[in-house]
Coordinates of C-alpha atoms and ligand atoms in Angstrom, one line a residue:
M53 CA 25.9 -34.0 -11.1
K54 CA 29.3 -35.1 -10.1
N55 CA 27.8 -35.7 -6.4
N56 CA 25.2 -38.1 -7.9
R57 CA 28.0 -40.0 -10.0
I58 CA 29.8 -40.6 -6.6
G59 CA 26.9 -41.9 -5.0
L60 CA 26.1 -44.3 -7.9
I61 CA 29.5 -45.6 -7.4
L62 CA 29.2 -45.4 -3.5
V63 CA 25.9 -47.8 -4.1
V64 CA 27.7 -50.5 -6.8
S65 CA 30.6 -50.4 -4.5
S66 CA 28.8 -51.3 -1.4
L67 CA 26.7 -53.9 -3.5
A68 CA 29.8 -55.6 -4.8
V69 CA 31.3 -55.5 -1.4
I70 CA 28.5 -57.4 0.4
A71 CA 27.9 -59.7 -2.5
L72 CA 31.9 -60.9 -2.2
V73 CA 31.6 -61.1 1.7
V74 CA 28.2 -63.2 1.5
S75 CA 29.8 -65.7 -1.4
L76 CA 32.6 -65.8 1.5
L77 CA 30.5 -66.8 3.8
L78 CA 28.4 -69.2 1.7
K79 CA 31.5 -70.7 0.4
R80 CA 33.1 -71.2 4.1
Q81 CA 29.9 -72.8 5.2
H82 CA 29.6 -75.1 2.2
T83 CA 33.0 -76.4 3.0
E84 CA 32.4 -76.8 6.7
Q85 CA 29.2 -78.9 5.7
L86 CA 31.0 -81.0 3.2
E87 CA 34.0 -82.1 6.2
Q88 CA 30.9 -82.6 8.8
L89 CA 29.2 -84.9 6.5
R90 CA 32.3 -86.8 5.5
A91 CA 33.0 -87.2 9.1
Q92 CA 29.5 -88.0 9.8
G93 CA 29.2 -90.7 7.0
L94 CA 32.6 -92.7 7.8
G95 CA 31.8 -92.8 11.7
T96 CA 28.4 -94.3 10.8
V97 CA 30.0 -96.6 8.6
R98 CA 32.6 -97.6 10.9
S99 CA 30.4 -98.1 13.7
L100 CA 27.6 -99.9 11.5
A101 CA 29.9 -102.1 10.3
V102 CA 31.0 -103.7 13.6
L103 CA 27.7 -104.9 14.0
P104 CA 26.7 -108.6 13.0
A105 CA 25.4 -109.3 10.1
S106 CA 22.5 -110.7 11.2
V107 CA 21.5 -107.1 12.8
L108 CA 22.4 -105.6 9.3
L109 CA 20.6 -107.9 7.2
P110 CA 16.8 -108.3 8.5
P111 CA 15.0 -111.3 7.8
Q112 CA 12.5 -110.5 5.0
G113 CA 9.6 -108.1 5.9
Q114 CA 11.4 -106.3 8.7
P115 CA 12.9 -103.2 8.8
G116 CA 16.5 -103.5 10.4
V117 CA 19.2 -101.0 11.8
L118 CA 19.6 -99.6 8.0
A119 CA 15.9 -99.1 7.6
S120 CA 16.1 -97.2 11.0
L121 CA 18.8 -95.0 9.9
L122 CA 17.1 -93.8 7.0
A123 CA 13.9 -93.2 9.0
M124 CA 15.8 -91.3 11.7
R125 CA 14.6 -87.4 12.1
G126 CA 17.2 -85.0 11.1
N127 CA 18.8 -87.9 9.0
L128 CA 17.0 -86.0 6.0
D129 CA 20.6 -85.9 3.8
V130 CA 21.0 -90.0 4.1
A131 CA 20.4 -91.3 0.3
Y132 CA 20.4 -94.8 1.0
A133 CA 21.8 -97.6 3.0
A134 CA 23.0 -100.9 1.2
I135 CA 24.8 -104.1 1.8
S136 CA 26.9 -105.6 -1.0
G137 CA 28.3 -108.8 -2.0
E138 CA 31.6 -109.1 -3.6
D139 CA 30.2 -109.1 -7.0
G140 CA 28.3 -105.9 -6.8
R141 CA 24.8 -107.0 -6.1
N142 CA 23.0 -105.6 -3.2
L143 CA 21.9 -107.9 -0.6
F144 CA 20.3 -105.3 1.5
E145 CA 19.4 -101.8 0.4
V146 CA 17.2 -98.7 2.0
A147 CA 16.9 -95.7 0.0
S148 CA 15.0 -92.0 0.7
P149 CA 12.3 -91.3 -1.6
G150 CA 14.1 -90.3 -5.1
A151 CA 16.6 -92.3 -4.8
I152 CA 18.5 -94.8 -6.3
V153 CA 21.1 -97.0 -4.9
P154 CA 24.1 -97.2 -7.7
P155 CA 25.8 -100.4 -8.0
A156 CA 28.7 -101.0 -5.6
A157 CA 32.4 -100.8 -6.5
P158 CA 34.9 -103.1 -5.4
L159 CA 36.5 -102.3 -2.4
A160 CA 40.0 -102.6 -0.7
L161 CA 40.8 -105.1 1.7
A162 CA 39.8 -104.1 5.2
S163 CA 39.7 -100.1 4.2
F164 CA 37.0 -97.4 4.9
D165 CA 36.3 -95.1 2.0
E166 CA 34.0 -92.5 0.2
R167 CA 33.7 -92.0 -3.1
S168 CA 31.4 -88.9 -5.3
V169 CA 28.7 -90.9 -7.1
A170 CA 27.4 -88.6 -10.0
A171 CA 24.2 -86.7 -10.1
G172 CA 22.6 -89.8 -12.8
Q173 CA 19.6 -91.0 -11.8
N174 CA 19.3 -89.1 -8.8
A175 CA 18.4 -85.2 -8.8
R176 CA 21.2 -84.2 -6.6
A177 CA 24.9 -85.7 -6.1
I178 CA 25.7 -88.6 -3.7
R179 CA 28.9 -88.9 -1.8
E180 CA 29.1 -92.3 -0.6
F181 CA 31.0 -93.7 2.2
R182 CA 31.6 -97.5 2.7
G183 CA 33.7 -100.5 4.4
P184 CA 33.8 -103.9 5.1
L185 CA 31.5 -105.5 7.6
A186 CA 33.8 -106.7 10.3
S187 CA 31.5 -110.5 11.0
Q188 CA 31.8 -111.4 7.1
D189 CA 35.6 -111.2 6.7
G190 CA 35.1 -108.5 4.2
R191 CA 33.4 -110.3 1.7
L192 CA 30.2 -107.9 2.4
Q193 CA 30.7 -104.4 2.4
L194 CA 28.4 -101.5 4.3
R195 CA 27.5 -98.7 1.8
I196 CA 26.1 -95.4 2.8
G197 CA 25.2 -92.7 0.6
Y198 CA 24.5 -89.2 1.7
F199 CA 23.0 -86.3 -0.4
E200 CA 25.9 -83.7 -1.0
P201 CA 25.4 -80.2 0.8
Q202 CA 23.6 -78.2 -1.8
G203 CA 26.3 -75.3 -3.6
P204 CA 26.9 -71.6 -1.5
F205 CA 24.1 -70.4 -4.1
D206 CA 21.0 -72.4 -3.8
L207 CA 17.6 -71.1 -5.7
K208 CA 15.8 -71.7 -2.5
D209 CA 18.3 -69.0 -0.6
L210 CA 17.1 -66.4 -3.6
P211 CA 14.1 -65.0 -1.3
F212 CA 16.6 -64.2 1.4
Y213 CA 19.3 -62.7 -0.8
A214 CA 17.0 -60.9 -2.4
L215 CA 15.7 -59.5 1.2
I216 CA 19.2 -58.5 1.7
A217 CA 19.7 -57.1 -1.8
L218 CA 16.5 -54.8 -1.0
A219 CA 18.1 -53.5 2.4
V220 CA 21.4 -53.0 0.9
F221 CA 19.7 -50.6 -1.8
L222 CA 17.3 -49.1 1.1
L223 CA 20.3 -48.6 3.1
V224 CA 22.8 -47.0 0.8
P225 CA 21.3 -44.0 -0.6
L226 CA 19.8 -43.7 3.0
I227 CA 23.2 -43.2 3.9
Y228 CA 24.2 -41.5 1.0
I229 CA 21.8 -38.5 1.9
V230 CA 22.5 -38.5 5.3
I231 CA 26.1 -38.0 4.2
K232 CA 25.2 -35.5 1.4
R233 CA 22.9 -33.4 3.9
E234 CA 26.4 -33.6 6.3
M235 CA 28.4 -32.4 4.0
A236 CA 26.5 -29.6 2.5
P237 CA 28.0 -27.2 5.1
L238 CA 31.2 -28.2 3.7
A239 CA 30.2 -27.6 0.1
A240 CA 28.6 -23.8 1.1
L241 CA 32.1 -23.8 2.7
G242 CA 33.7 -24.8 -0.2
E243 CA 31.9 -21.9 -2.4
Q244 CA 32.9 -19.2 0.0
L245 CA 36.7 -20.4 -0.4
K246 CA 36.1 -20.6 -3.9
T247 CA 35.3 -16.8 -4.0
L248 CA 37.6 -16.0 -1.6
G249 CA 40.4 -17.7 -3.5
A250 CA 39.2 -16.0 -6.6
A251 CA 39.4 -12.9 -5.5
Q252 CA 42.8 -13.2 -3.7
A253 CA 44.6 -15.0 -6.5
Q254 CA 43.2 -13.7 -9.8
A255 CA 46.5 -15.1 -11.5
Q256 CA 45.0 -18.5 -10.9
S257 CA 43.1 -20.3 -13.2
A258 CA 39.3 -20.6 -12.7
S259 CA 39.3 -24.4 -13.6
E260 CA 42.0 -24.8 -10.8
L261 CA 39.5 -23.5 -8.3
D262 CA 36.9 -25.5 -9.5
A263 CA 38.8 -28.6 -8.2
G264 CA 35.3 -30.4 -7.0
Q265 CA 32.9 -30.0 -3.9
D266 CA 34.2 -33.4 -2.7
V267 CA 36.3 -33.2 0.6
R268 CA 39.4 -33.5 -1.2
G269 CA 38.5 -30.5 -3.4
L270 CA 37.7 -28.6 -0.4
A271 CA 41.1 -29.6 1.6
G272 CA 42.3 -28.3 -1.7
K273 CA 40.7 -25.1 -1.4
L274 CA 41.3 -24.8 1.9
N275 CA 45.0 -25.3 1.4
R276 CA 45.2 -22.8 -1.2
Y277 CA 43.1 -20.5 0.8
L278 CA 45.3 -20.8 3.5
D279 CA 48.6 -20.4 1.4
H280 CA 46.9 -17.1 0.2
T281 CA 46.2 -16.1 3.3
S282 CA 49.9 -16.4 4.9
A283 CA 51.2 -15.2 1.8
R284 CA 48.9 -12.2 2.3
I285 CA 49.5 -11.9 5.9
R286 CA 53.3 -12.1 5.1
E287 CA 52.8 -9.1 2.2
L288 CA 50.5 -7.2 5.0
E289 CA 53.5 -7.5 7.9
Q290 CA 56.2 -6.4 5.2
D291 CA 53.6 -3.3 3.7
S292 CA 53.1 -2.5 8.0
I293 CA 56.9 -2.7 8.7
A294 CA 57.4 -0.3 5.7
S295 CA 55.0 1.9 6.6
M296 CA 56.0 1.8 10.2
A297 CA 59.8 2.6 8.9
S298 CA 58.2 5.6 6.3
G299 CA 56.2 6.9 9.4
R300 CA 59.8 7.1 11.9
L301 CA 61.4 8.3 8.9
L302 CA 58.5 10.8 8.1
E303 CA 58.1 11.7 11.9
Y304 CA 62.3 12.7 12.2
G305 CA 62.0 14.4 9.2
S306 CA 59.0 16.4 10.6
N307 CA 60.8 16.8 14.1
K308 CA 64.2 17.6 12.4
M309 CA 62.1 20.2 10.3
Q310 CA 60.4 21.7 13.4
A311 CA 63.8 22.2 15.5
V312 CA 65.4 23.6 12.4
L313 CA 62.6 26.3 12.6
Q314 CA 62.6 26.6 16.5
C315 CA 66.4 27.7 15.9
L316 CA 65.8 30.4 13.4
P317 CA 66.7 33.7 14.8
D318 CA 63.3 34.7 13.0
G319 CA 59.9 34.2 14.8
L320 CA 57.5 32.1 12.4
L321 CA 53.6 31.9 12.7
V322 CA 51.8 30.0 9.9
L323 CA 47.9 31.1 9.7
D324 CA 45.4 29.0 8.0
P325 CA 42.9 30.5 5.2
A326 CA 40.6 31.3 8.1
G327 CA 43.5 33.6 9.8
E328 CA 43.9 31.0 12.8
V329 CA 47.6 30.3 13.5
T330 CA 48.6 26.5 13.3
F331 CA 52.0 27.3 13.9
A332 CA 54.3 29.4 15.7
T333 CA 58.2 29.4 17.2
G334 CA 59.1 30.3 20.5
K335 CA 61.0 33.1 19.2
I336 CA 57.5 35.2 18.8
E337 CA 57.5 35.8 22.3
P338 CA 60.8 38.0 23.0
L339 CA 59.3 39.7 19.7
L340 CA 55.9 39.9 20.6
G341 CA 55.4 39.5 24.0
V342 CA 52.8 37.1 23.3
P343 CA 53.6 33.7 24.6
V344 CA 52.8 30.7 22.0
A345 CA 50.0 29.1 23.7
E346 CA 48.2 31.8 23.6
V347 CA 48.7 32.1 20.1
L348 CA 48.1 28.5 18.8
S349 CA 44.6 27.3 17.4
Q350 CA 43.4 31.4 17.9
P351 CA 42.0 34.3 15.8
V352 CA 44.4 37.4 15.1
E353 CA 42.0 39.3 17.0
A354 CA 42.4 37.3 20.1
W355 CA 46.1 37.9 20.7
C356 CA 47.5 40.3 18.4
R357 CA 47.2 43.6 20.3
D358 CA 49.4 45.5 17.4
P359 CA 46.9 47.5 14.8
E360 CA 50.0 47.5 11.9
L361 CA 50.4 43.7 12.1
R362 CA 46.5 43.1 12.4
A363 CA 45.8 45.1 9.4
M364 CA 48.5 43.1 7.6
L365 CA 46.9 40.0 8.4
A366 CA 43.2 41.2 7.5
R367 CA 44.5 41.8 3.9
F368 CA 45.9 38.1 3.7
R369 CA 42.8 36.3 5.4
G370 CA 40.3 33.7 3.1
A371 CA 41.5 32.8 0.0
G372 CA 42.3 34.4 -3.4
Q373 CA 46.0 35.8 -2.4
D374 CA 48.3 36.1 -5.4
A375 CA 51.0 33.3 -4.8
R376 CA 53.7 36.2 -5.3
S377 CA 51.9 38.5 -2.9
Q378 CA 54.1 39.5 0.0
M379 CA 53.8 42.1 2.2
T380 CA 56.6 43.5 4.7
I381 CA 55.5 46.5 7.5
E382 CA 57.8 47.9 10.6
F383 CA 56.4 48.7 13.6
N384 CA 56.9 48.8 17.9
P385 CA 55.5 45.7 19.1
L386 CA 53.0 47.2 21.8
G387 CA 54.1 44.0 23.9
V388 CA 58.2 44.7 24.3
P389 CA 58.7 48.6 24.3
G390 CA 61.6 49.5 22.3
K391 CA 62.0 46.8 19.9
R392 CA 61.5 47.5 16.5
L393 CA 60.3 44.6 14.2
W394 CA 60.1 43.8 10.7
A395 CA 56.8 41.8 9.6
T396 CA 56.6 39.7 6.3
A397 CA 53.8 38.3 5.3
Q398 CA 53.7 35.5 2.5
A399 CA 50.4 33.5 1.1
L400 CA 50.8 30.2 1.2
T401 CA 49.4 28.6 -2.1
G402 CA 49.9 25.5 -4.5
H403 CA 48.4 23.2 -7.1
S404 CA 45.7 26.0 -7.1
M405 CA 45.3 25.4 -3.5
A406 CA 45.6 28.6 -0.5
Y407 CA 47.2 27.3 2.5
G408 CA 47.0 30.1 4.3
T409 CA 50.0 32.7 5.0
L410 CA 53.4 32.5 6.4
V411 CA 54.6 35.4 8.6
V412 CA 58.2 36.0 9.6
L413 CA 59.0 38.3 12.6
R414 CA 62.3 39.7 12.7
D415 CA 64.3 42.0 15.1
A416 CA 65.2 45.0 13.4
T417 CA 66.0 47.2 16.7
R418 CA 69.7 47.3 15.7
E419 CA 69.4 48.2 12.8
H420 CA 66.9 51.1 13.4
L421 CA 68.7 52.5 15.8
A422 CA 72.0 52.4 13.4
R423 CA 69.3 54.2 11.2
Q424 CA 68.8 57.1 13.8
A425 CA 72.8 56.8 14.8
G426 CA 73.3 57.6 11.2
N427 CA 70.8 60.5 10.9
D428 CA 71.7 61.7 14.6
F429 CA 75.6 61.6 13.3
V430 CA 74.7 63.3 10.1
A431 CA 73.4 66.0 12.2
H432 CA 75.8 66.0 15.1
V433 CA 78.7 66.2 12.3
A434 CA 77.1 69.3 10.7
H435 CA 76.6 71.0 13.6
E436 CA 80.2 70.0 14.8
L437 CA 81.4 72.0 11.8
K438 CA 79.1 74.7 11.4
S439 CA 79.8 76.0 15.1
P440 CA 84.0 76.4 14.3
L441 CA 83.0 77.5 10.9
N442 CA 80.8 80.3 12.0
V443 CA 83.3 81.3 14.7
I444 CA 86.4 81.3 12.2
G445 CA 84.3 83.3 9.9
M446 CA 83.3 85.6 12.3
Y447 CA 87.1 86.2 13.6
G448 CA 87.9 86.2 9.5
E449 CA 85.5 88.8 9.2
M450 CA 86.8 91.1 12.1
L451 CA 90.9 90.8 10.9
A452 CA 89.7 91.7 7.6
D453 CA 87.8 94.5 8.9
V454 CA 90.7 97.9 8.3
G455 CA 89.1 99.4 10.8
I456 CA 90.8 97.2 13.8
D457 CA 94.4 97.9 14.1
D458 CA 94.6 97.0 17.7
P459 CA 97.4 94.0 17.5
A460 CA 95.9 92.4 20.8
V461 CA 92.7 91.7 19.1
R462 CA 94.0 90.8 16.2
V463 CA 96.2 88.0 18.2
E464 CA 93.2 87.0 20.1
A465 CA 91.4 86.2 16.7
I466 CA 94.3 84.6 14.9
N467 CA 94.6 82.4 18.4
V468 CA 90.4 81.2 18.1
I469 CA 90.9 80.9 14.6
Q470 CA 93.5 78.4 15.2
D471 CA 91.7 76.4 18.5
E472 CA 88.7 76.0 15.7
V473 CA 90.8 74.9 13.2
E474 CA 92.3 72.4 15.7
R475 CA 88.7 71.0 16.6
M476 CA 87.9 70.7 13.4
T477 CA 91.1 68.7 12.5
S478 CA 90.5 66.8 16.1
L479 CA 87.1 65.7 14.8
V480 CA 87.9 64.9 11.3
N481 CA 91.3 62.9 12.6
N482 CA 88.7 60.9 15.0
L483 CA 86.0 60.5 12.1
L484 CA 88.5 58.9 9.9
N485 CA 89.7 56.8 12.6
V486 CA 86.6 55.7 14.1
S487 CA 85.8 54.9 10.1
K488 CA 88.9 52.9 9.5
L489 CA 88.0 51.2 12.8
E490 CA 84.4 50.0 11.8
M491 CA 85.5 48.9 8.5
G492 CA 88.4 47.0 9.7
S493 CA 91.2 48.6 7.5
M494 CA 92.7 49.8 10.8
R495 CA 95.1 46.7 11.8
P496 CA 97.4 47.2 14.6
E497 CA 101.3 46.6 13.4
R498 CA 102.6 45.4 16.8
H499 CA 106.0 45.7 17.6
R500 CA 108.3 45.4 20.7
V501 CA 107.8 48.9 22.5
K502 CA 109.9 50.4 25.2
L503 CA 107.1 51.8 27.4
D504 CA 108.4 54.3 29.5
D505 CA 109.7 56.3 26.2
L506 CA 106.3 56.1 24.5
L507 CA 104.8 57.3 28.3
R508 CA 107.4 60.1 28.5
D509 CA 106.2 61.2 24.8
A510 CA 102.7 61.4 25.3
W511 CA 103.3 63.3 28.7
Q512 CA 105.9 65.4 26.9
Q513 CA 103.1 66.3 24.4
A514 CA 100.8 67.1 26.4
R515 CA 102.6 69.0 28.8
S516 CA 102.1 72.5 27.0
R517 CA 97.9 71.7 27.2
A518 CA 98.5 71.2 30.9
D519 CA 100.0 74.4 31.5
A520 CA 97.7 76.7 29.4
K521 CA 95.0 75.2 31.9
N522 CA 97.4 75.9 34.7
I523 CA 97.1 72.0 36.1
R524 CA 99.9 70.0 36.9
L525 CA 101.1 67.1 35.1
D526 CA 103.1 64.5 36.6
L527 CA 105.1 61.3 35.0
Q528 CA 105.4 58.5 37.3
V529 CA 107.0 56.0 34.8
A530 CA 110.1 53.4 36.4
R531 CA 112.9 53.7 33.6
D532 CA 113.2 49.5 33.6
L533 CA 109.5 48.9 32.5
A534 CA 108.6 45.6 30.7
A535 CA 108.4 45.8 27.2
V536 CA 105.1 45.5 26.1
S537 CA 103.9 44.7 22.0
V538 CA 102.1 47.7 20.6
D539 CA 101.0 49.4 17.4
K540 CA 103.0 52.9 19.0
D541 CA 101.0 55.1 16.4
M542 CA 97.5 53.5 17.6
F543 CA 98.6 53.3 21.0
R544 CA 99.5 56.9 21.0
I545 CA 95.8 58.1 20.0
A546 CA 94.6 56.3 22.9
L547 CA 97.1 57.5 25.2
N548 CA 96.5 61.4 24.0
N549 CA 92.7 60.9 24.1
L550 CA 93.0 60.0 27.6
L551 CA 95.7 63.0 28.9
N552 CA 93.4 65.6 26.8
N553 CA 90.3 64.6 28.6
A554 CA 92.0 64.2 32.2
I555 CA 93.2 68.1 31.6
K556 CA 89.9 69.4 29.7
Y557 CA 87.4 67.9 32.3
N558 CA 89.5 69.2 35.1
G559 CA 90.1 72.8 36.7
A560 CA 92.8 75.4 36.8
G561 CA 95.3 74.3 40.0
G562 CA 94.2 70.8 39.3
S563 CA 96.4 67.7 39.1
V564 CA 97.1 65.0 36.3
T565 CA 99.2 61.6 36.8
L566 CA 100.1 59.7 34.3
S567 CA 101.9 56.2 35.7
A568 CA 102.6 52.8 34.9
E569 CA 102.6 49.6 37.1
E570 CA 104.1 46.2 36.3
G571 CA 102.5 43.1 37.9
D572 CA 103.2 39.4 37.5
S573 CA 102.0 39.0 33.6
D574 CA 100.7 42.7 32.7
V575 CA 101.2 46.3 33.0
V576 CA 98.7 48.5 34.5
I577 CA 98.9 52.8 32.4
A578 CA 97.1 54.9 34.7
V579 CA 95.9 58.6 34.2
R580 CA 94.7 59.8 37.0
D581 CA 93.1 63.3 37.4
S582 CA 91.4 65.6 40.4
G583 CA 88.8 67.1 37.8
I584 CA 85.2 66.7 37.7
G585 CA 84.1 63.1 37.7
M586 CA 81.4 61.2 36.6
T587 CA 78.4 59.4 38.1
P588 CA 78.4 55.7 37.9
E589 CA 75.6 55.4 35.2
D590 CA 77.3 58.1 32.9
R591 CA 80.8 56.0 33.6
E592 CA 79.0 52.9 32.2
R593 CA 78.4 54.4 29.1
V594 CA 81.4 57.1 28.1
T595 CA 83.1 54.5 26.0
E596 CA 79.9 54.4 23.9
K597 CA 80.4 56.1 20.1
F598 CA 78.9 59.6 20.4
F599 CA 78.2 59.8 24.2
R600 CA 78.8 62.7 26.1
V601 CA 77.9 63.7 29.5
R602 CA 75.6 66.7 29.5
E603 CA 77.7 69.6 30.6
T604 CA 75.6 71.3 33.5
G605 CA 78.2 74.1 34.6
E606 CA 79.4 77.7 33.1
E607 CA 82.4 76.5 31.4
Q608 CA 81.5 74.6 28.2
R609 CA 84.2 72.2 26.9
G610 CA 82.7 71.1 23.6
G611 CA 83.6 67.5 22.2
H612 CA 82.2 65.1 20.2
G613 CA 81.9 61.8 21.7
L614 CA 84.4 60.0 20.3
G615 CA 87.6 59.9 22.0
L616 CA 87.0 57.4 24.6
Y617 CA 85.2 55.3 22.4
L618 CA 88.2 55.1 19.7
S619 CA 90.8 54.7 23.0
N620 CA 88.3 51.7 24.0
Q621 CA 88.3 50.4 21.1
I622 CA 92.3 50.6 20.1
V623 CA 93.0 48.8 23.6
E624 CA 91.0 46.1 23.1
L625 CA 92.6 45.6 19.7
H626 CA 95.6 45.4 21.8
H627 CA 93.8 42.6 23.5
G628 CA 93.8 45.1 26.8
R629 CA 90.9 46.2 29.0
L630 CA 90.3 50.0 29.5
T631 CA 89.0 50.5 33.5
I632 CA 87.4 53.4 34.7
E633 CA 87.3 54.5 38.5
S634 CA 85.5 57.8 38.9
E635 CA 83.9 59.9 41.5
L636 CA 81.6 62.6 40.8
G637 CA 83.4 66.1 41.8
H638 CA 86.4 64.1 42.9
G639 CA 88.1 62.8 39.6
S640 CA 88.8 60.0 38.1
V641 CA 91.1 57.2 36.9
F642 CA 91.2 55.7 33.6
S643 CA 93.8 52.6 33.5
I644 CA 94.8 50.5 30.3
H645 CA 95.5 46.9 31.2
L646 CA 98.2 45.3 28.9
K647 CA 99.8 41.8 29.1
K648 CA 103.4 41.9 29.0
M649 CA 105.4 40.8 26.5
P650 CA 106.7 36.7 26.8
A651 CA 110.3 36.4 28.1
L652 CA 111.5 34.9 25.0
A653 CA 109.8 37.7 22.7
E654 CA 112.3 40.4 24.8
G655 CA 115.3 40.0 23.0
S656 CA 113.2 41.1 19.5
Q657 CA 113.9 44.6 18.1
V658 CA 112.7 47.1 19.6
L659 CA 111.1 50.6 19.0
Ligands
ADP73 P1 84.6 64.4 24.6 O1 85.0 64.8 22.6 O2 83.2 64.6 24.3 O3 85.5 64.1 25.3 P2 85.0 61.8 24.9 O4 84.8 60.6 24.3 O5 86.5 61.8 24.7 O6 84.3 62.6 24.1 O7 84.3 61.6 26.1 C1 83.3 61.1 26.6 C2 83.1 61.9 27.6 O8 83.1 61.5 28.8 C3 82.7 63.5 27.8 O9 81.8 64.2 27.0 C4 82.9 63.8 29.4 O10 81.9 64.2 29.9 C5 83.1 62.2 30.0 N1 85.0 62.3 30.6 C6 86.1 61.8 29.9 N2 87.0 61.9 30.3 C7 86.9 62.6 31.5 C8 87.4 62.6 32.5 N3 88.9 62.3 32.7 N4 86.5 63.2 33.8 C9 85.2 63.3 33.7 N5 85.0 63.2 32.5 C10 85.5 62.7 31.7

């Protein structure tokens, strides 16, 4: 509808423009004709006025020059020609058909002029040009009347104008149809933009979008569409930047979480509901003996050789496990001999969905060995207490027997009972000390101690035992030995254990030497014996708790495997080192390395 209205406006405005142009052209043409007429009229009058009157006024019955002028072909515009006297009468006149010669008007002396003769009796307006005849001294005037040119719009030109109007009427709709056809794709584009615009900017009112089908409306829609599109692009770019940032954040979080899980001391496995492993940490290799690569994306049967673990995982396979259900087993993995593992399986559920199973593998070897050691310890202590108690009981019964009067037997019985009581006391003392050590309640109270006095006391105490076994006990300690910072009572326990062992694991006639040497920064106390010695393997283990070298000879020395453990712990509490050199059958050297006291502390109180 709008297009039709525009088409009509186009036609009307085209006609108006054409009419205006044509009228301007005609007006210009009319003005030019008037100019031309004036020039021709005045020129003709001037040129005829110089002719003799006899030429201009022919005898009666003859045509004359003026009649010839009128009869000339192409001079159709000449209305009349006349020679008039001063009284205004025409002495001679010729007129074209239908034209009447008007009366003459007085003429200014020797001037050529023109005047307009009203239509009057003549059908058309006439322009008259006149001037005095030169041969008559101005008494006669020559007048030539010309029909004035037709106005710009002459009825006789009507068919021509009608033809032009018809051509315009035909051409303008044709042009309109052509333009409309060419504009059709633009109109379709406009419709599409309108649809897109409406979809993109729901906030925009429909009337605004319906701006029209013309090019201006199309351009407006295109602009709005481009605005929407660029705004949308900006939004999308911002969204993309935001989602990229949150993606990086998520990736960082996920990597961090994986790093945390990988750092856990326990091995982790995550199985999907079908039983395939979806996640595993590197710790499972040292625990189960299976590389992570062999576990990932594999069903349990493909990698798990341990029947206990397989049975547990089979229970958790598939959906339906209670979210709270958890199960723990303890087993020895076939892939890592000597290891003991705890495996805890937990169903992963949430939002009434089953995500699979989480398995935590923990190394329980230490705890297992500790449990075993605890059991062994109870059995060992029970055994160690039972044997002396049996012996004491036996000798007690013997002493109570009234039939035995032999004093030697009684003395021997009393000695045996004393020895066994001593052994039990030593065991109980050692156990108490070990317990204190392990509970952390045995803290050394270190003082500055003169080492030669401490060593001399220990040597003195051990002499009776050495004499009883016929062993020579030597002391090689310089009097001016450097002072050390030690807990005297604890250090005495360590020294006594070393000296007792040197006597105990020695034969009659053997020797034991207690010596001390001072170096630049430390003091080395050595207990050297010529006893049974030990193999390198046993030497590595003699400081372990309850470790005893298997006794092979006839002589059974007895013991609890706690003496060297205690000595080593006490030396370490004093920030020292216990080293052992030994050769089987050739004796041993146990050395305590202690730091000397700094020179500044030398002056402090000596115990
Ligand atoms: P025990 O009560 O058995 O003596 P220790 O801890 O004192 O316990 O000693 C551990 C083991 O080390 C002993 O069983 C013994 O075999 C060995 N041992 C200790 N001292 C000596 C030594 N001087 N010569 C040879 N063997 C020794």
